[in-house]
Amino acid sequence: MRAIALALRQRHLRLLLSAGLISLTGDWILRVGLAYYVYALTGNTLASALMLLASFIPQIVLGSLAGVFVDRWDLRRTMVTANVLLALGLLPLLAVHRPGQIWIVYAVTAWEGCVQQFFTPAQQSLLPRLVGDEHLVTANALNSQNSDLSRLIGSALGGAAAAAGGISLLALLDAASFLVSASLIAAIPTAPRAERTPTAHPELRARLRQLRTDWADGMRLSLHQHVLRVIVIFLLVTSVGEGIMSTLFAPFVRSVLHASAETYGLIVAAQAIGGIGGGLLAASIGNRLPATRAMGWAAIAFGLIDLALFLYPLQLAAAWPAIVLMILVGFPGALTVTSVMTLLQRHTTDSHRGRIFGALGAAEGIAFVAGTCAAGFLGRSLGIIPMLAAQGGGYVLAGMLLVVLLRHDSAGHTAPERRTHESTVGH
């Protein structure tokens, strides 16, 4: 725990983590409550599916381009502005009262997804500026823990808020979380960016050409730098699996485990509990492990536990092992997420980090949607268990790939890249 205490002595990191936790909790309140409210309002599962689609399209279409702008803008100002726009964008939800107005929900969801594409890479780029390299793993572990903490808090509050005040209360609570987050981020001073050579592009055509060049530069770096290229492959494989998991896990609990909705809630909460424990472990010891090895072996462990989770019902018809295994999988899951983020930050420079994160986010979105479609079309013909087993097997395969391809990068970082803004990504 000493590593956590040392990292949290830095006030700027505490502000960023607090802002993230508050904002994510508001997101979970809205996500859980809105899913319940939309189905209750329409009685149509297609409406819920369209809402999910509206949230992912911006990530696919805008993700890589948004990162280019993030690299050009002040990170703190970008995050503050994004939070304010996210809060204002929720206000149209106050007008939703009838099924015929459900299009407003889709429009708001798409708007929030678009703005989020600018906030996320800015946050991921800002964090390594606030801590020294010796605290980076711990800071990333604590940051990833926000997802699990917010899921626990927000899921419970979201259902209660939907029942108590409907969509209006959900929107107001999430909007308030964005405004509080903006105020905390505004208190973070950021180091000045490296000076850029002034260039003049008076014509729109020239500006668009420069934008295209910057976008292509980010894509090129993502594919040509060895560590980043391996991470891209890893994320593509595992994101397809996450799409399968998101689509078929509820049917797995209902049709394979023959469990109730209450049990499903317990299993999902168990994953968050395991993630919190795993985050604390990663924050405490993660800096002692090479990030490349930690990422590979953690992904393998994650996949093996998932395989056990999806295959044990073939021999035992009970739900309690699923709860136990979901807690256990949170530990390697947290270490995997922390290692991925640390490697990405260490192998990118300040000048290119936003576009790299944006490009990877777009790739993840495409792979996730591909996994979702595959699960939808093949889940019935191949079966729920084989499709979910493919998800676990994908993690094992991707983890083994990491261990083999990154075996010569055991240090897990390139210190010179952290010290200069002028170099390009790569060894």
XYZ file of N, CA, C and O in Angstrom, residues 218-357:
560
model
N -0.849 9.442 -36.943
C -1.232 8.651 -35.782
C -1.488 7.202 -36.131
O -1.066 6.286 -35.416
N -2.166 6.954 -37.250
C -2.420 5.582 -37.682
C -1.116 4.865 -38.015
O -0.931 3.695 -37.685
N -0.213 5.598 -38.684
C 1.067 4.988 -39.051
C 1.874 4.596 -37.825
O 2.426 3.488 -37.750
N 1.936 5.490 -36.851
C 2.694 5.198 -35.637
C 2.095 4.019 -34.884
O 2.814 3.216 -34.302
N 0.779 3.917 -34.877
C 0.115 2.824 -34.177
C 0.481 1.480 -34.786
O 0.527 0.464 -34.070
N 0.737 1.451 -36.077
C 0.983 0.190 -36.766
C 2.464 -0.115 -36.964
O 2.839 -1.278 -37.115
N 3.315 0.910 -36.954
C 4.731 0.705 -37.265
C 5.598 0.546 -36.022
O 6.658 -0.082 -36.111
N 5.207 1.120 -34.906
C 5.997 0.952 -33.686
C 5.680 -0.418 -33.093
O 4.516 -0.792 -32.936
N 6.711 -1.187 -32.754
C 6.531 -2.605 -32.421
C 5.559 -2.828 -31.272
O 4.590 -3.604 -31.397
N 5.796 -2.171 -30.143
C 4.948 -2.394 -28.978
C 3.512 -1.961 -29.259
O 2.556 -2.666 -28.922
N 3.350 -0.802 -29.887
C 2.004 -0.326 -30.194
C 1.291 -1.265 -31.160
O 0.092 -1.513 -31.029
N 2.021 -1.789 -32.140
C 1.410 -2.708 -33.104
C 0.906 -3.981 -32.419
O -0.194 -4.466 -32.704
N 1.683 -4.492 -31.487
C 1.267 -5.690 -30.749
C 0.031 -5.388 -29.896
O -0.900 -6.203 -29.814
N 0.015 -4.206 -29.279
C -1.141 -3.833 -28.459
C -2.392 -3.679 -29.326
O -3.499 -4.052 -28.910
N -2.239 -3.139 -30.540
C -3.378 -3.023 -31.456
C -3.966 -4.411 -31.730
O -5.189 -4.609 -31.682
N -3.117 -5.372 -32.032
C -3.589 -6.741 -32.290
C -4.295 -7.299 -31.066
O -5.371 -7.904 -31.152
N -3.686 -7.083 -29.890
C -4.280 -7.563 -28.635
C -5.669 -6.962 -28.428
O -6.631 -7.670 -28.098
N -5.794 -5.653 -28.632
C -7.065 -4.982 -28.400
C -8.123 -5.411 -29.413
O -9.304 -5.521 -29.072
N -7.725 -5.658 -30.651
C -8.681 -6.113 -31.649
C -9.256 -7.479 -31.269
O -10.470 -7.699 -31.327
N -8.378 -8.386 -30.868
C -8.829 -9.733 -30.504
C -9.724 -9.693 -29.267
O -10.821 -10.273 -29.244
N -9.274 -9.009 -28.236
C -10.025 -9.008 -26.982
C -11.300 -8.171 -27.065
O -12.277 -8.470 -26.377
N -11.317 -7.135 -27.902
C -12.526 -6.323 -28.029
C -13.631 -7.083 -28.751
O -14.817 -6.904 -28.448
N -13.270 -7.926 -29.707
C -14.272 -8.813 -30.305
C -14.883 -9.695 -29.214
O -16.103 -9.882 -29.145
N -14.022 -10.220 -28.350
C -14.509 -11.035 -27.243
C -15.403 -10.266 -26.294
O -16.400 -10.798 -25.793
N -15.056 -8.994 -26.035
C -15.892 -8.188 -25.141
C -17.264 -7.936 -25.751
O -18.267 -7.863 -25.042
N -17.312 -7.786 -27.087
C -18.597 -7.645 -27.745
C -19.451 -8.895 -27.599
O -20.667 -8.823 -27.374
N -18.805 -10.062 -27.721
C -19.515 -11.327 -27.523
C -20.017 -11.433 -26.087
O -21.167 -11.805 -25.832
N -19.147 -11.090 -25.152
C -19.491 -11.172 -23.737
C -20.664 -10.247 -23.402
O -21.613 -10.646 -22.718
N -20.625 -9.021 -23.870
C -21.681 -8.065 -23.556
C -23.028 -8.512 -24.105
O -24.075 -8.256 -23.498
N -23.010 -9.190 -25.235
C -24.252 -9.619 -25.868
C -24.824 -10.883 -25.232
O -26.046 -11.001 -25.054
N -23.962 -11.819 -24.873
C -24.437 -13.144 -24.490
C -24.355 -13.463 -23.003
O -24.815 -14.528 -22.581
N -23.805 -12.563 -22.206
C -23.647 -12.923 -20.795
C -24.992 -13.000 -20.074
O -25.227 -13.902 -19.271
N -25.882 -12.046 -20.342
C -27.207 -12.108 -19.715
C -27.962 -13.369 -20.143
O -28.538 -14.066 -19.304
N -27.978 -13.727 -21.468
C -28.582 -15.000 -21.846
C -27.907 -16.208 -21.201
O -28.562 -17.216 -20.908
N -26.581 -16.118 -20.980
C -25.859 -17.203 -20.316
C -26.392 -17.410 -18.903
O -26.651 -18.544 -18.481
N -26.567 -16.324 -18.171
C -27.060 -16.432 -16.794
C -28.492 -16.956 -16.774
O -28.842 -17.827 -15.967
N -29.300 -16.480 -17.700
C -30.717 -16.857 -17.700
C -30.952 -18.270 -18.251
O -31.654 -19.076 -17.649
N -30.345 -18.570 -19.408
C -30.670 -19.812 -20.107
C -29.742 -20.969 -19.775
O -30.132 -22.133 -19.906
N -28.503 -20.679 -19.394
C -27.546 -21.749 -19.076
C -27.504 -22.014 -17.575
O -27.584 -23.158 -17.137
N -27.389 -20.932 -16.779
C -27.374 -21.099 -15.325
C -28.784 -21.195 -14.742
O -28.936 -21.593 -13.585
N -29.792 -20.805 -15.538
C -31.189 -20.797 -15.087
C -31.339 -19.999 -13.789
O -32.022 -20.413 -12.862
N -30.675 -18.827 -13.792
C -30.677 -17.979 -12.604
C -31.616 -16.794 -12.815
O -32.002 -16.452 -13.940
N -31.968 -16.141 -11.708
C -32.904 -15.027 -11.730
C -32.190 -13.718 -12.056
O -30.948 -13.650 -12.108
N -32.984 -12.673 -12.242
C -32.419 -11.347 -12.482
C -31.609 -10.870 -11.286
O -30.589 -10.188 -11.434
N -32.053 -11.233 -10.091
C -31.321 -10.834 -8.881
C -29.934 -11.484 -8.859
O -28.941 -10.852 -8.493
N -29.881 -12.746 -9.261
C -28.589 -13.438 -9.312
C -27.677 -12.813 -10.355
O -26.468 -12.683 -10.154
N -28.260 -12.427 -11.491
C -27.485 -11.749 -12.528
C -26.852 -10.475 -11.966
O -25.676 -10.189 -12.216
N -27.628 -9.721 -11.184
C -27.094 -8.515 -10.566
C -25.946 -8.810 -9.618
O -24.950 -8.089 -9.577
N -26.063 -9.905 -8.864
C -24.988 -10.293 -7.943
C -23.716 -10.660 -8.698
O -22.607 -10.309 -8.283
N -23.875 -11.358 -9.816
C -22.704 -11.773 -10.592
C -21.990 -10.552 -11.183
O -20.762 -10.460 -11.158
N -22.761 -9.605 -11.706
C -22.161 -8.385 -12.265
C -21.466 -7.581 -11.170
O -20.359 -7.060 -11.361
N -22.106 -7.494 -9.993
C -21.492 -6.783 -8.873
C -20.215 -7.474 -8.412
O -19.251 -6.816 -8.011
N -20.189 -8.804 -8.497
C -19.003 -9.560 -8.094
C -17.805 -9.192 -8.953
O -16.672 -9.104 -8.463
N -18.048 -8.967 -10.249
C -16.954 -8.559 -11.122
C -16.376 -7.216 -10.681
O -15.162 -7.012 -10.691
N -17.251 -6.300 -10.284
C -16.782 -4.999 -9.816
C -15.971 -5.140 -8.534
O -14.943 -4.476 -8.358
N -16.415 -6.018 -7.639
C -15.685 -6.248 -6.387
C -14.301 -6.796 -6.677
O -13.288 -6.363 -6.108
N -14.239 -7.779 -7.595
C -12.936 -8.319 -7.965
C -12.054 -7.283 -8.617
O -10.835 -7.253 -8.395
N -12.662 -6.401 -9.430
C -11.887 -5.346 -10.069
C -11.297 -4.371 -9.074
O -10.169 -3.899 -9.241
N -12.061 -4.070 -8.015
C -11.545 -3.164 -6.978
C -10.350 -3.795 -6.270
O -9.308 -3.161 -6.070
N -10.502 -5.068 -5.905
C -9.379 -5.769 -5.267
C -8.188 -5.874 -6.190
O -7.035 -5.679 -5.777
N -8.459 -6.179 -7.458
C -7.366 -6.273 -8.417
C -6.692 -4.943 -8.647
O -5.475 -4.870 -8.827
N -7.482 -3.872 -8.646
C -6.899 -2.547 -8.816
C -5.966 -2.183 -7.674
O -4.901 -1.604 -7.883
N -6.373 -2.524 -6.455
C -5.508 -2.258 -5.297
C -4.214 -3.066 -5.385
O -3.131 -2.566 -5.072
N -4.344 -4.326 -5.831
C -3.152 -5.159 -5.980
C -2.229 -4.596 -7.051
O -1.012 -4.495 -6.842
N -2.807 -4.218 -8.192
C -1.996 -3.662 -9.275
C -1.327 -2.362 -8.854
O -0.173 -2.094 -9.189
N -2.060 -1.537 -8.101
C -1.496 -0.268 -7.640
C -0.368 -0.494 -6.647
O 0.570 0.303 -6.568
N -0.439 -1.573 -5.880
C 0.547 -1.838 -4.835
C 1.819 -2.474 -5.386
O 2.929 -2.120 -4.986
N 1.681 -3.426 -6.293
C 2.852 -4.197 -6.742
C 3.151 -4.033 -8.222
O 4.185 -4.496 -8.697
N 2.235 -3.378 -8.961
C 2.391 -3.319 -10.411
C 3.687 -2.697 -10.864
O 4.258 -3.087 -11.883
N 4.210 -1.739 -10.123
C 5.427 -1.054 -10.542
C 6.660 -1.934 -10.393
O 7.724 -1.610 -10.920
N 6.520 -3.051 -9.652
C 7.660 -3.958 -9.493
C 7.747 -4.950 -10.650
O 8.738 -5.676 -10.780
N 6.705 -5.020 -11.491
C 6.651 -5.989 -12.575
C 6.836 -5.279 -13.910
O 6.299 -4.194 -14.111
N 7.596 -5.880 -14.834
C 7.656 -5.309 -16.188
C 6.257 -5.297 -16.792
O 5.548 -6.303 -16.768
N 5.852 -4.163 -17.323
C 4.483 -4.023 -17.810
C 4.163 -5.013 -18.924
O 3.037 -5.507 -19.023
N 5.144 -5.325 -19.783
C 4.880 -6.249 -20.889
C 4.573 -7.646 -20.375
O 3.622 -8.292 -20.825
N 5.363 -8.136 -19.432
C 5.119 -9.472 -18.886
C 3.832 -9.510 -18.077
O 3.054 -10.468 -18.158
N 3.622 -8.477 -17.289
C 2.403 -8.429 -16.479
C 1.170 -8.464 -17.364
O 0.188 -9.165 -17.072
N 1.198 -7.730 -18.467
C 0.058 -7.678 -19.372
C -0.198 -9.040 -20.003
O -1.343 -9.518 -20.059
N 0.831 -9.696 -20.493
C 0.673 -10.984 -21.158
C 0.156 -12.064 -20.238
O -0.840 -12.747 -20.532
N 0.807 -12.237 -19.085
C 0.400 -13.310 -18.177
C -0.931 -13.021 -17.514
O -1.719 -13.935 -17.243
N -1.231 -11.754 -17.268
C -2.538 -11.404 -16.707
C -3.650 -11.704 -17.710
O -4.731 -12.189 -17.338
N -3.405 -11.435 -19.002
C -4.409 -11.737 -20.028
C -4.637 -13.246 -20.134
O -5.780 -13.699 -20.304
N -3.576 -14.026 -20.033
C -3.727 -15.482 -20.069
C -4.556 -15.965 -18.885
O -5.478 -16.785 -19.035
N -4.238 -15.453 -17.690
C -5.003 -15.835 -16.496
C -6.461 -15.421 -16.628
O -7.378 -16.165 -16.259
N -6.691 -14.229 -17.176
C -8.053 -13.741 -17.397
C -8.819 -14.706 -18.297
O -9.973 -15.075 -18.016
N -8.201 -15.108 -19.403
C -8.861 -16.007 -20.336
C -9.143 -17.369 -19.739
O -10.209 -17.962 -19.972
N -8.202 -17.908 -18.955
C -8.402 -19.227 -18.341
C -9.554 -19.200 -17.336
O -10.355 -20.143 -17.264
N -9.643 -18.128 -16.548
C -10.749 -18.020 -15.589
C -12.077 -17.879 -16.331
O -13.092 -18.471 -15.938
N -12.077 -17.110 -17.422
C -13.293 -16.984 -18.228
C -13.707 -18.337 -18.805
O -14.898 -18.671 -18.851
N -12.732 -19.116 -19.277
C -13.062 -20.441 -19.801
C -13.686 -21.316 -18.719
O -14.665 -22.033 -18.973
N -13.134 -21.253 -17.513
C -13.720 -22.007 -16.402
C -15.141 -21.533 -16.104
O -16.049 -22.339 -15.840
N -15.353 -20.223 -16.182
C -16.672 -19.652 -15.919
C -17.711 -20.139 -16.926
O -18.836 -20.487 -16.558
N -17.340 -20.194 -18.188
C -18.322 -20.535 -19.218
C -18.487 -22.038 -19.426
O -19.499 -22.470 -19.992
N -17.518 -22.833 -18.973
C -17.583 -24.272 -19.200
C -18.052 -25.078 -17.994
O -18.524 -26.211 -18.161
N -17.932 -24.540 -16.783
C -18.312 -25.328 -15.619
C -19.783 -25.745 -15.610
O -20.122 -26.816 -15.070
N -20.724 -24.945 -16.202
C -22.127 -25.394 -16.191
C -22.361 -26.705 -16.930
O -23.420 -27.323 -16.771
N -21.396 -27.151 -17.750
C -21.544 -28.441 -18.416
C -21.518 -29.589 -17.412
O -22.025 -30.679 -17.700
N -20.947 -29.318 -16.217
C -20.856 -30.341 -15.187
C -21.620 -29.998 -13.918
O -22.000 -30.897 -13.157
N -21.859 -28.713 -13.685
C -22.485 -28.294 -12.425
C -23.529 -27.225 -12.700
O -23.213 -26.167 -13.246
N -24.761 -27.495 -12.331
C -25.848 -26.534 -12.545
C -26.048 -25.692 -11.291
O -26.941 -25.949 -10.483
N -25.199 -24.707 -11.116
C -25.290 -23.825 -9.951
C -24.722 -22.462 -10.317
O -23.888 -22.345 -11.230
N -25.161 -21.430 -9.619
C -24.719 -20.070 -9.926
C -23.567 -19.604 -9.054
O -22.838 -18.676 -9.434
N -23.378 -20.225 -7.873
C -22.365 -19.703 -6.964
C -20.941 -19.746 -7.533
O -20.143 -18.834 -7.265
N -20.563 -20.778 -8.355
C -19.210 -20.709 -8.924
C -19.009 -19.497 -9.831
O -17.905 -18.966 -9.929
N -20.092 -19.065 -10.498
C -19.971 -17.894 -11.364
C -19.630 -16.652 -10.551
O -18.822 -15.820 -10.984
N -20.234 -16.524 -9.378
C -19.943 -15.377 -8.515
C -18.487 -15.398 -8.071
O -17.773 -14.379 -8.119
N -18.016 -16.579 -7.670
C -16.624 -16.719 -7.220
C -15.655 -16.413 -8.356
O -14.673 -15.673 -8.186
N -15.925 -16.981 -9.528
C -15.021 -16.796 -10.660
C -15.027 -15.346 -11.151
O -13.991 -14.836 -11.604
N -16.171 -14.678 -11.065
C -16.220 -13.267 -11.466
C -15.400 -12.388 -10.524
O -14.826 -11.377 -10.941
N -15.354 -12.758 -9.256
C -14.487 -12.032 -8.325
C -13.025 -12.277 -8.675
O -12.213 -11.346 -8.742
N -12.689 -13.535 -8.940
C -11.306 -13.885 -9.247
C -10.813 -13.229 -10.534
O -9.672 -12.767 -10.613
N -11.684 -13.167 -11.557
C -11.240 -12.628 -12.841
C -10.967 -11.130 -12.758
O -10.250 -10.574 -13.606
N -11.500 -10.480 -11.738
C -11.246 -9.051 -11.588
C -9.788 -8.738 -11.326
O -9.307 -7.656 -11.712
N -9.048 -9.652 -10.713
C -7.639 -9.398 -10.386
C -6.769 -9.346 -11.649
O -6.097 -8.332 -11.891
N -6.742 -10.400 -12.483
C -5.948 -10.269 -13.718
C -6.526 -9.236 -14.677
O -5.791 -8.625 -15.453
N -7.852 -9.013 -14.602
C -8.455 -7.994 -15.457
C -7.913 -6.617 -15.149
O -7.577 -5.844 -16.058
N -7.829 -6.290 -13.868
C -7.310 -4.979 -13.470
C -5.840 -4.820 -13.860
O -5.423 -3.752 -14.321
N -5.062 -5.873 -13.700
C -3.641 -5.807 -14.047
C -3.457 -5.668 -15.558
O -2.557 -4.955 -16.017
N -4.322 -6.317 -16.335
C -4.248 -6.195 -17.795
C -4.532 -4.767 -18.235
O -3.783 -4.180 -19.028
N -5.621 -4.189 -17.731
C -5.991 -2.820 -18.111
C -4.890 -1.841 -17.719
O -4.511 -0.949 -18.497
N -4.364 -1.995 -16.502
C -3.308 -1.103 -16.027
C -2.062 -1.202 -16.889
O -1.447 -0.188 -17.247
N -1.683 -2.420 -17.249
C -0.483 -2.627 -18.058
C -0.642 -2.067 -19.458
O 0.288 -1.458 -20.012
N -1.820 -2.267 -20.061
C -2.071 -1.717 -21.399
C -1.915 -0.197 -21.379
O -1.231 0.392 -22.234
N -2.555 0.446 -20.414
C -2.510 1.903 -20.350
C -1.082 2.397 -20.115
O -0.634 3.371 -20.729
N -0.356 1.731 -19.234
C 1.014 2.145 -18.936
C 1.909 2.008 -20.158
O 2.707 2.907 -20.464
N 1.790 0.899 -20.870
C 2.612 0.698 -22.066
C 2.305 1.744 -23.130
O 3.213 2.276 -23.779
N 1.032 2.029 -23.316
C 0.655 3.025 -24.315
C 1.223 4.396 -23.961
O 1.717 5.131 -24.830
N 1.170 4.758 -22.697
C 1.671 6.069 -22.284
C 3.186 6.142 -22.382
O 3.745 7.185 -22.732
N 3.862 5.041 -22.074
C 5.316 5.048 -22.101
C 5.875 5.005 -23.518
O 6.997 5.456 -23.758
N 5.124 4.467 -24.444
C 5.618 4.326 -25.808
C 5.015 5.358 -26.756
O 5.026 5.170 -27.967
N 4.485 6.431 -26.202
C 4.018 7.551 -27.014
C 4.567 8.844 -26.418
O 4.892 8.900 -25.232
N 4.660 9.856 -27.246
C 5.115 11.165 -26.785
C 3.914 12.071 -26.566
O 2.814 11.818 -27.056
N 4.128 13.151 -25.837
C 3.048 14.091 -25.567
C 2.426 14.615 -26.859
O 1.216 14.827 -26.938
N 3.256 14.821 -27.876
C 2.767 15.430 -29.109
C 1.885 14.507 -29.932
O 1.141 14.969 -30.797
N 1.963 13.182 -29.677
C 1.212 12.225 -30.484
C 0.270 11.354 -29.673
O -0.445 10.533 -30.239
N 0.242 11.539 -28.373
C -0.495 10.596 -27.523
C -1.993 10.625 -27.790
O -2.654 9.589 -27.808
N -2.550 11.799 -27.994
C -3.987 11.908 -28.206
C -4.446 11.151 -29.436
O -5.425 10.410 -29.406
N -3.722 11.320 -30.554
C -4.157 10.652 -31.786
C -3.957 9.144 -31.706
O -4.718 8.386 -32.312
N -2.936 8.693 -30.935
C -2.739 7.255 -30.758
C -3.906 6.657 -29.975
O -4.492 5.637 -30.369
N -4.262 7.299 -28.856
C -5.386 6.807 -28.061
C -6.688 6.871 -28.859
O -7.536 5.984 -28.751
